[in-house]
PDB file of C-alpha atoms in Angstrom:
ATOM      1  CA  UNK A  30       2.841 -22.406  -3.942  1.00 67.00           C
ATOM      2  CA  UNK A  31       1.737 -24.570  -1.018  1.00 72.00           C
ATOM      3  CA  UNK A  32       4.234 -26.916   0.648  1.00 74.00           C
ATOM      4  CA  UNK A  33       3.769 -30.346   2.163  1.00 76.00           C
ATOM      5  CA  UNK A  34       2.405 -30.294   5.739  1.00 77.00           C
ATOM      6  CA  UNK A  35       1.682 -26.553   5.445  1.00 78.00           C
ATOM      7  CA  UNK A  36      -0.881 -25.380   8.009  1.00 80.00           C
ATOM      8  CA  UNK A  37      -1.239 -21.734   7.007  1.00 81.00           C
ATOM      9  CA  UNK A  38      -2.155 -19.867   3.862  1.00 86.00           C
ATOM     10  CA  UNK A  39       0.096 -19.403   0.875  1.00 85.00           C
ATOM     11  CA  UNK A  40       2.079 -16.170   0.783  1.00 86.00           C
ATOM     12  CA  UNK A  41      -0.274 -13.368  -0.206  1.00 88.00           C
ATOM     13  CA  UNK A  42       0.417 -11.799  -3.600  1.00 90.00           C
ATOM     14  CA  UNK A  43      -2.416  -9.270  -3.699  1.00 91.00           C
ATOM     15  CA  UNK A  44      -3.793  -6.651  -1.283  1.00 91.00           C
ATOM     16  CA  UNK A  45      -7.090  -8.541  -0.984  1.00 91.00           C
ATOM     17  CA  UNK A  46      -5.347 -11.742   0.063  1.00 92.00           C
ATOM     18  CA  UNK A  47      -3.293  -9.812   2.606  1.00 92.00           C
ATOM     19  CA  UNK A  48      -6.523  -8.475   4.118  1.00 92.00           C
ATOM     20  CA  UNK A  49      -8.040 -11.972   4.158  1.00 92.00           C
ATOM     21  CA  UNK A  50      -5.028 -13.415   5.978  1.00 92.00           C
ATOM     22  CA  UNK A  51      -5.114 -10.595   8.538  1.00 92.00           C
ATOM     23  CA  UNK A  52      -8.844 -11.140   9.124  1.00 92.00           C
ATOM     24  CA  UNK A  53      -8.244 -14.879   9.520  1.00 92.00           C
ATOM     25  CA  UNK A  54      -5.605 -14.204  12.198  1.00 92.00           C
ATOM     26  CA  UNK A  55      -7.904 -11.662  13.877  1.00 90.00           C
ATOM     27  CA  UNK A  56     -10.787 -14.167  13.990  1.00 92.00           C
ATOM     28  CA  UNK A  57      -8.492 -16.867  15.380  1.00 92.00           C
ATOM     29  CA  UNK A  58      -7.383 -14.563  18.213  1.00 91.00           C
ATOM     30  CA  UNK A  59     -11.026 -13.826  19.078  1.00 89.00           C
ATOM     31  CA  UNK A  60     -11.839 -17.548  19.041  1.00 91.00           C
ATOM     32  CA  UNK A  61      -8.795 -18.270  21.216  1.00 94.00           C
ATOM     33  CA  UNK A  62      -9.885 -15.659  23.765  1.00 90.00           C
ATOM     34  CA  UNK A  63     -13.426 -17.106  23.870  1.00 90.00           C
ATOM     35  CA  UNK A  64     -12.170 -20.680  24.323  1.00 93.00           C
ATOM     36  CA  UNK A  65      -9.760 -19.618  27.058  1.00 95.00           C
ATOM     37  CA  UNK A  66     -12.495 -17.775  28.958  1.00 88.00           C
ATOM     38  CA  UNK A  67     -14.931 -20.682  28.670  1.00 88.00           C
ATOM     39  CA  UNK A  68     -12.331 -23.229  29.821  1.00 93.00           C
ATOM     40  CA  UNK A  69     -11.365 -20.998  32.748  1.00 91.00           C
ATOM     41  CA  UNK A  70     -14.993 -20.585  33.866  1.00 82.00           C
ATOM     42  CA  UNK A  71     -15.618 -24.309  33.421  1.00 86.00           C
ATOM     43  CA  UNK A  72     -12.607 -25.206  35.551  1.00 88.00           C
ATOM     44  CA  UNK A  73     -13.665 -22.638  38.155  1.00 83.00           C
ATOM     45  CA  UNK A  74     -17.173 -24.106  38.355  1.00 80.00           C
ATOM     46  CA  UNK A  75     -15.820 -27.622  38.764  1.00 82.00           C
ATOM     47  CA  UNK A  76     -13.424 -26.690  41.546  1.00 82.00           C
ATOM     48  CA  UNK A  77     -15.627 -24.287  43.507  1.00 74.00           C
ATOM     49  CA  UNK A  78     -18.626 -25.255  45.608  1.00 69.00           C
ATOM     50  CA  UNK A  79     -22.016 -24.106  44.331  1.00 62.00           C
ATOM     51  CA  UNK A  80     -23.446 -21.106  46.127  1.00 57.00           C
ATOM     52  CA  UNK A  81     -26.354 -18.738  45.783  1.00 52.00           C
ATOM     53  CA  UNK A  82     -24.132 -16.342  43.805  1.00 52.00           C
ATOM     54  CA  UNK A  83     -24.135 -18.724  40.832  1.00 53.00           C
ATOM     55  CA  UNK A  84     -27.887 -19.220  40.940  1.00 57.00           C
ATOM     56  CA  UNK A  85     -29.057 -15.610  40.816  1.00 62.00           C
ATOM     57  CA  UNK A  86     -26.605 -13.104  39.360  1.00 69.00           C
ATOM     58  CA  UNK A  87     -28.173 -10.454  37.127  1.00 77.00           C
ATOM     59  CA  UNK A  88     -24.818  -8.723  36.555  1.00 79.00           C
ATOM     60  CA  UNK A  89     -23.304 -11.919  35.130  1.00 77.00           C
ATOM     61  CA  UNK A  90     -26.334 -12.481  32.905  1.00 80.00           C
ATOM     62  CA  UNK A  91     -26.028  -8.926  31.615  1.00 83.00           C
ATOM     63  CA  UNK A  92     -22.332  -9.423  30.845  1.00 83.00           C
ATOM     64  CA  UNK A  93     -22.753 -12.693  28.980  1.00 81.00           C
ATOM     65  CA  UNK A  94     -25.525 -11.108  26.912  1.00 86.00           C
ATOM     66  CA  UNK A  95     -23.616  -7.970  25.918  1.00 90.00           C
ATOM     67  CA  UNK A  96     -20.185  -9.571  25.494  1.00 87.00           C
ATOM     68  CA  UNK A  97     -21.177 -11.882  22.575  1.00 88.00           C
ATOM     69  CA  UNK A  98     -22.729  -8.893  20.789  1.00 90.00           C
ATOM     70  CA  UNK A  99     -19.446  -6.991  21.101  1.00 89.00           C
ATOM     71  CA  UNK A 100     -17.539 -10.008  19.786  1.00 89.00           C
ATOM     72  CA  UNK A 101     -19.848 -10.256  16.758  1.00 90.00           C
ATOM     73  CA  UNK A 102     -19.301  -6.571  16.007  1.00 90.00           C
ATOM     74  CA  UNK A 103     -15.524  -7.041  16.197  1.00 87.00           C
ATOM     75  CA  UNK A 104     -15.835  -9.822  13.624  1.00 90.00           C
ATOM     76  CA  UNK A 105     -18.481  -8.247  11.383  1.00 91.00           C
ATOM     77  CA  UNK A 106     -16.905  -4.823  10.786  1.00 90.00           C
ATOM     78  CA  UNK A 107     -13.612  -6.001   9.210  1.00 89.00           C
ATOM     79  CA  UNK A 108     -15.476  -8.756   7.360  1.00 91.00           C
ATOM     80  CA  UNK A 109     -17.860  -6.265   5.729  1.00 91.00           C
ATOM     81  CA  UNK A 110     -14.940  -4.020   4.824  1.00 89.00           C
ATOM     82  CA  UNK A 111     -13.205  -6.874   2.984  1.00 90.00           C
ATOM     83  CA  UNK A 112     -16.434  -7.843   1.203  1.00 88.00           C
ATOM     84  CA  UNK A 113     -16.836  -4.318  -0.149  1.00 88.00           C
ATOM     85  CA  UNK A 114     -13.188  -4.250  -1.207  1.00 86.00           C
ATOM     86  CA  UNK A 115     -13.586  -7.532  -3.104  1.00 84.00           C
ATOM     87  CA  UNK A 116     -16.700  -6.303  -4.946  1.00 83.00           C
ATOM     88  CA  UNK A 117     -15.288  -2.907  -5.876  1.00 81.00           C
ATOM     89  CA  UNK A 118     -13.937  -2.714  -9.436  1.00 79.00           C
ATOM     90  CA  UNK A 119     -12.830   0.784 -10.411  1.00 78.00           C
ATOM     91  CA  UNK A 120     -11.416   1.475 -13.899  1.00 85.00           C
ATOM     92  CA  UNK A 121      -9.257  -1.633 -14.444  1.00 90.00           C
ATOM     93  CA  UNK A 122      -6.013  -1.346 -16.389  1.00 91.00           C
ATOM     94  CA  UNK A 123      -6.608  -4.676 -18.134  1.00 92.00           C
ATOM     95  CA  UNK A 124      -9.655  -6.863 -18.721  1.00 93.00           C
ATOM     96  CA  UNK A 125      -9.274 -10.622 -19.075  1.00 94.00           C
ATOM     97  CA  UNK A 126     -12.076 -13.009 -20.015  1.00 95.00           C
ATOM     98  CA  UNK A 127     -11.810 -16.604 -18.769  1.00 95.00           C
ATOM     99  CA  UNK A 128     -14.106 -19.233 -20.293  1.00 95.00           C
ATOM    100  CA  UNK A 129     -14.300 -22.674 -18.700  1.00 94.00           C
ATOM    101  CA  UNK A 130     -14.636 -25.802 -20.829  1.00 94.00           C
ATOM    102  CA  UNK A 131     -14.467 -29.525 -20.142  1.00 90.00           C
ATOM    103  CA  UNK A 132     -11.603 -29.557 -19.286  1.00 89.00           C
ATOM    104  CA  UNK A 133      -9.514 -26.519 -20.193  1.00 93.00           C
ATOM    105  CA  UNK A 134      -9.662 -22.727 -20.066  1.00 95.00           C
ATOM    106  CA  UNK A 135      -9.913 -20.181 -22.851  1.00 95.00           C
ATOM    107  CA  UNK A 136      -8.555 -16.686 -22.235  1.00 96.00           C
ATOM    108  CA  UNK A 137      -9.389 -13.533 -24.149  1.00 94.00           C
ATOM    109  CA  UNK A 138      -7.583 -10.226 -23.630  1.00 94.00           C
ATOM    110  CA  UNK A 139     -10.445  -7.921 -24.566  1.00 90.00           C
ATOM    111  CA  UNK A 140      -8.212  -4.834 -24.768  1.00 89.00           C
ATOM    112  CA  UNK A 141      -6.345  -6.411 -27.699  1.00 88.00           C
ATOM    113  CA  UNK A 142      -7.713  -7.447 -31.093  1.00 84.00           C
ATOM    114  CA  UNK A 143      -6.309 -10.942 -31.629  1.00 86.00           C
ATOM    115  CA  UNK A 144      -5.056 -12.079 -28.264  1.00 91.00           C
ATOM    116  CA  UNK A 145      -6.944 -15.303 -27.471  1.00 92.00           C
ATOM    117  CA  UNK A 146      -5.625 -18.733 -26.556  1.00 93.00           C
ATOM    118  CA  UNK A 147      -6.560 -22.018 -24.892  1.00 94.00           C
ATOM    119  CA  UNK A 148      -4.797 -23.246 -21.767  1.00 94.00           C
ATOM    120  CA  UNK A 149      -4.474 -27.024 -21.299  1.00 94.00           C
ATOM    121  CA  UNK A 150      -2.762 -28.931 -18.545  1.00 94.00           C
ATOM    122  CA  UNK A 151       0.716 -30.131 -19.483  1.00 92.00           C
ATOM    123  CA  UNK A 152       0.761 -33.967 -19.515  1.00 91.00           C
ATOM    124  CA  UNK A 153       3.148 -35.622 -17.074  1.00 88.00           C
ATOM    125  CA  UNK A 154       5.213 -37.176 -19.874  1.00 89.00           C
ATOM    126  CA  UNK A 155       5.833 -33.707 -21.373  1.00 88.00           C
ATOM    127  CA  UNK A 156       6.474 -31.938 -18.070  1.00 89.00           C
ATOM    128  CA  UNK A 157       9.862 -30.160 -17.917  1.00 85.00           C
ATOM    129  CA  UNK A 158      12.135 -30.927 -14.993  1.00 87.00           C
ATOM    130  CA  UNK A 159      11.296 -28.860 -11.924  1.00 84.00           C
ATOM    131  CA  UNK A 160       7.716 -28.025 -12.936  1.00 86.00           C
ATOM    132  CA  UNK A 161       4.678 -29.041 -10.914  1.00 89.00           C
ATOM    133  CA  UNK A 162       2.661 -32.073 -11.914  1.00 89.00           C
ATOM    134  CA  UNK A 163      -1.078 -31.435 -12.562  1.00 90.00           C
ATOM    135  CA  UNK A 164      -0.505 -27.690 -12.110  1.00 91.00           C
ATOM    136  CA  UNK A 165       1.511 -26.627 -15.147  1.00 93.00           C
ATOM    137  CA  UNK A 166      -0.174 -25.511 -18.400  1.00 94.00           C
ATOM    138  CA  UNK A 167       0.952 -25.025 -21.973  1.00 91.00           C
ATOM    139  CA  UNK A 168      -0.154 -21.353 -22.096  1.00 92.00           C
ATOM    140  CA  UNK A 169       0.051 -19.211 -18.979  1.00 93.00           C
ATOM    141  CA  UNK A 170      -1.979 -16.101 -18.219  1.00 95.00           C
ATOM    142  CA  UNK A 171       0.480 -13.208 -18.403  1.00 95.00           C
ATOM    143  CA  UNK A 172      -0.466 -10.021 -16.547  1.00 94.00           C
ATOM    144  CA  UNK A 173       1.369  -6.799 -15.694  1.00 94.00           C
ATOM    145  CA  UNK A 174       2.497  -6.395 -12.107  1.00 93.00           C
ATOM    146  CA  UNK A 175       0.952  -3.689  -9.884  1.00 90.00           C
ATOM    147  CA  UNK A 176      -1.927  -3.138 -12.322  1.00 92.00           C
ATOM    148  CA  UNK A 177      -5.647  -3.466 -11.701  1.00 92.00           C
ATOM    149  CA  UNK A 178      -6.853  -6.616 -13.477  1.00 93.00           C
ATOM    150  CA  UNK A 179     -10.539  -7.343 -14.077  1.00 94.00           C
ATOM    151  CA  UNK A 180     -11.426 -10.964 -14.866  1.00 94.00           C
ATOM    152  CA  UNK A 181     -14.762 -11.733 -16.524  1.00 95.00           C
ATOM    153  CA  UNK A 182     -15.576 -15.385 -15.940  1.00 95.00           C
ATOM    154  CA  UNK A 183     -18.095 -17.648 -17.652  1.00 95.00           C
ATOM    155  CA  UNK A 184     -18.432 -21.255 -18.813  1.00 94.00           C
ATOM    156  CA  UNK A 185     -19.272 -22.958 -22.082  1.00 92.00           C
ATOM    157  CA  UNK A 186     -20.755 -26.234 -20.830  1.00 89.00           C
ATOM    158  CA  UNK A 187     -21.031 -26.941 -17.073  1.00 92.00           C
ATOM    159  CA  UNK A 188     -20.204 -25.147 -13.824  1.00 93.00           C
ATOM    160  CA  UNK A 189     -16.549 -24.328 -13.238  1.00 94.00           C
ATOM    161  CA  UNK A 190     -14.731 -22.092 -10.763  1.00 94.00           C
ATOM    162  CA  UNK A 191     -11.698 -19.881 -11.448  1.00 95.00           C
ATOM    163  CA  UNK A 192      -9.628 -19.906  -8.267  1.00 94.00           C
ATOM    164  CA  UNK A 193      -6.088 -18.722  -7.484  1.00 94.00           C
ATOM    165  CA  UNK A 194      -5.543 -18.912  -3.692  1.00 92.00           C
ATOM    166  CA  UNK A 195      -2.457 -16.696  -3.434  1.00 93.00           C
ATOM    167  CA  UNK A 196      -4.358 -13.874  -5.183  1.00 93.00           C
ATOM    168  CA  UNK A 197      -7.463 -14.269  -3.011  1.00 91.00           C
ATOM    169  CA  UNK A 198      -9.623 -14.979  -6.071  1.00 93.00           C
ATOM    170  CA  UNK A 199     -12.371 -17.603  -6.407  1.00 93.00           C
ATOM    171  CA  UNK A 200     -15.309 -16.963  -8.730  1.00 93.00           C
ATOM    172  CA  UNK A 201     -17.790 -19.427 -10.225  1.00 93.00           C
ATOM    173  CA  UNK A 202     -17.983 -19.832 -13.994  1.00 94.00           C
ATOM    174  CA  UNK A 203     -21.666 -20.340 -14.913  1.00 94.00           C
ATOM    175  CA  UNK A 204     -22.928 -21.037 -18.461  1.00 94.00           C
ATOM    176  CA  UNK A 205     -24.944 -18.106 -19.812  1.00 92.00           C
ATOM    177  CA  UNK A 206     -23.814 -15.753 -17.061  1.00 94.00           C
ATOM    178  CA  UNK A 207     -20.893 -13.350 -16.668  1.00 94.00           C
ATOM    179  CA  UNK A 208     -19.268 -13.053 -13.247  1.00 93.00           C
ATOM    180  CA  UNK A 209     -16.390 -10.716 -12.559  1.00 92.00           C
ATOM    181  CA  UNK A 210     -13.643 -10.268 -10.039  1.00 92.00           C
ATOM    182  CA  UNK A 211     -10.511  -8.152  -9.781  1.00 92.00           C
ATOM    183  CA  UNK A 212      -7.066  -8.249  -8.231  1.00 92.00           C
ATOM    184  CA  UNK A 213      -3.699  -6.501  -8.201  1.00 93.00           C
ATOM    185  CA  UNK A 214      -0.454  -8.459  -7.987  1.00 93.00           C
ATOM    186  CA  UNK A 215       2.086  -6.870  -5.674  1.00 91.00           C
ATOM    187  CA  UNK A 216       5.139  -8.803  -6.853  1.00 92.00           C
ATOM    188  CA  UNK A 217       6.365 -10.730  -9.886  1.00 93.00           C
ATOM    189  CA  UNK A 218       5.921 -14.478  -9.787  1.00 92.00           C
ATOM    190  CA  UNK A 219       4.008 -17.518 -10.967  1.00 93.00           C
ATOM    191  CA  UNK A 220       0.767 -18.266  -9.122  1.00 94.00           C
ATOM    192  CA  UNK A 221      -1.067 -21.582  -9.377  1.00 94.00           C
ATOM    193  CA  UNK A 222      -4.742 -22.398  -9.037  1.00 93.00           C
ATOM    194  CA  UNK A 223      -7.293 -24.990 -10.105  1.00 93.00           C
ATOM    195  CA  UNK A 224     -10.927 -25.312 -11.008  1.00 92.00           C
ATOM    196  CA  UNK A 225     -12.733 -25.423  -7.658  1.00 91.00           C
ATOM    197  CA  UNK A 226     -16.108 -26.705  -8.819  1.00 89.00           C
ATOM    198  CA  UNK A 227     -16.684 -30.399  -9.566  1.00 90.00           C
ATOM    199  CA  UNK A 228     -17.210 -30.340 -13.338  1.00 87.00           C
ATOM    200  CA  UNK A 229     -16.877 -33.926 -14.497  1.00 85.00           C
ATOM    201  CA  UNK A 230     -14.429 -36.794 -14.833  1.00 87.00           C
ATOM    202  CA  UNK A 231     -11.371 -34.621 -15.486  1.00 87.00           C
ATOM    203  CA  UNK A 232     -12.210 -31.936 -12.953  1.00 88.00           C
ATOM    204  CA  UNK A 233      -8.772 -32.248 -11.327  1.00 87.00           C
ATOM    205  CA  UNK A 234      -7.031 -31.592 -14.662  1.00 90.00           C
ATOM    206  CA  UNK A 235      -8.014 -27.919 -15.099  1.00 93.00           C
ATOM    207  CA  UNK A 236      -5.090 -25.975 -13.600  1.00 94.00           C
ATOM    208  CA  UNK A 237      -4.742 -22.196 -13.725  1.00 95.00           C
ATOM    209  CA  UNK A 238      -1.347 -20.501 -13.965  1.00 95.00           C
ATOM    210  CA  UNK A 239      -1.026 -16.723 -13.654  1.00 95.00           C
ATOM    211  CA  UNK A 240       2.355 -15.162 -14.324  1.00 94.00           C
ATOM    212  CA  UNK A 241       2.923 -11.624 -13.067  1.00 95.00           C
ATOM    213  CA  UNK A 242       5.624  -9.704 -14.924  1.00 94.00           C
ATOM    214  CA  UNK A 243       6.839  -6.093 -15.153  1.00 94.00           C
ATOM    215  CA  UNK A 244       4.848  -3.912 -17.536  1.00 92.00           C
ATOM    216  CA  UNK A 245       7.576  -3.770 -20.196  1.00 93.00           C
ATOM    217  CA  UNK A 246       7.723  -7.571 -20.376  1.00 93.00           C
ATOM    218  CA  UNK A 247       3.944  -7.791 -20.670  1.00 91.00           C
ATOM    219  CA  UNK A 248       3.925  -5.249 -23.504  1.00 90.00           C
ATOM    220  CA  UNK A 249       6.593  -7.221 -25.407  1.00 90.00           C
ATOM    221  CA  UNK A 250       4.671 -10.476 -24.894  1.00 89.00           C
ATOM    222  CA  UNK A 251       1.299  -9.033 -25.933  1.00 87.00           C
ATOM    223  CA  UNK A 252       2.687  -7.331 -29.032  1.00 85.00           C
ATOM    224  CA  UNK A 253       4.353 -10.585 -30.084  1.00 84.00           C
ATOM    225  CA  UNK A 254       1.182 -12.682 -29.731  1.00 79.00           C
ATOM    226  CA  UNK A 255      -1.286 -10.143 -31.161  1.00 71.00           C
ATOM    227  CA  UNK A 256       0.811  -9.395 -34.265  1.00 66.00           C
TER     228      UNK A 256
END
């Protein structure tokens, strides 16, 4: 959960989000090195007198042609690795279908026969003490911890987007089309997200709450709701 005046990311709760945070820090260090070098050369040019060495220097031209290519490679390789990791879905332990409506979500656990429910935002007047306004829902998505979860995402009316920042998940929900994503939660907890695609007047009232629990708790919950 994000805090007031927070500059960084939320604490990662999935391996993909951990990789994204590490790549973000890596890219920032590369950008910091580039800015420092440019500022140093700019200050050096302003303080030194111009000479013929700055007018014709093939070695310098060769360096500032090759160096940006090396920097791009240092950024592209880890980025491509993360992209392949995000697209790879290999034998999930649980499949969840999320359907976006104006303005609520419907969830279907396709591995169970009668496990389907709607998830609406909890109104402020009904919000229990200590819960988050505009982020709490009446029915949370319960998933087992340390299990591969595949989410199939679509919409019933207009464009939506199923996004949970701490899990590193953001996938568009498009009417007539099935998109999919996957994640693994590394710890128990409650993770909050929202619809990230402008979908109408109540766009800001479509929260997403994912609760990660131990496997035994998930089995008890699923057997209770599907019976």
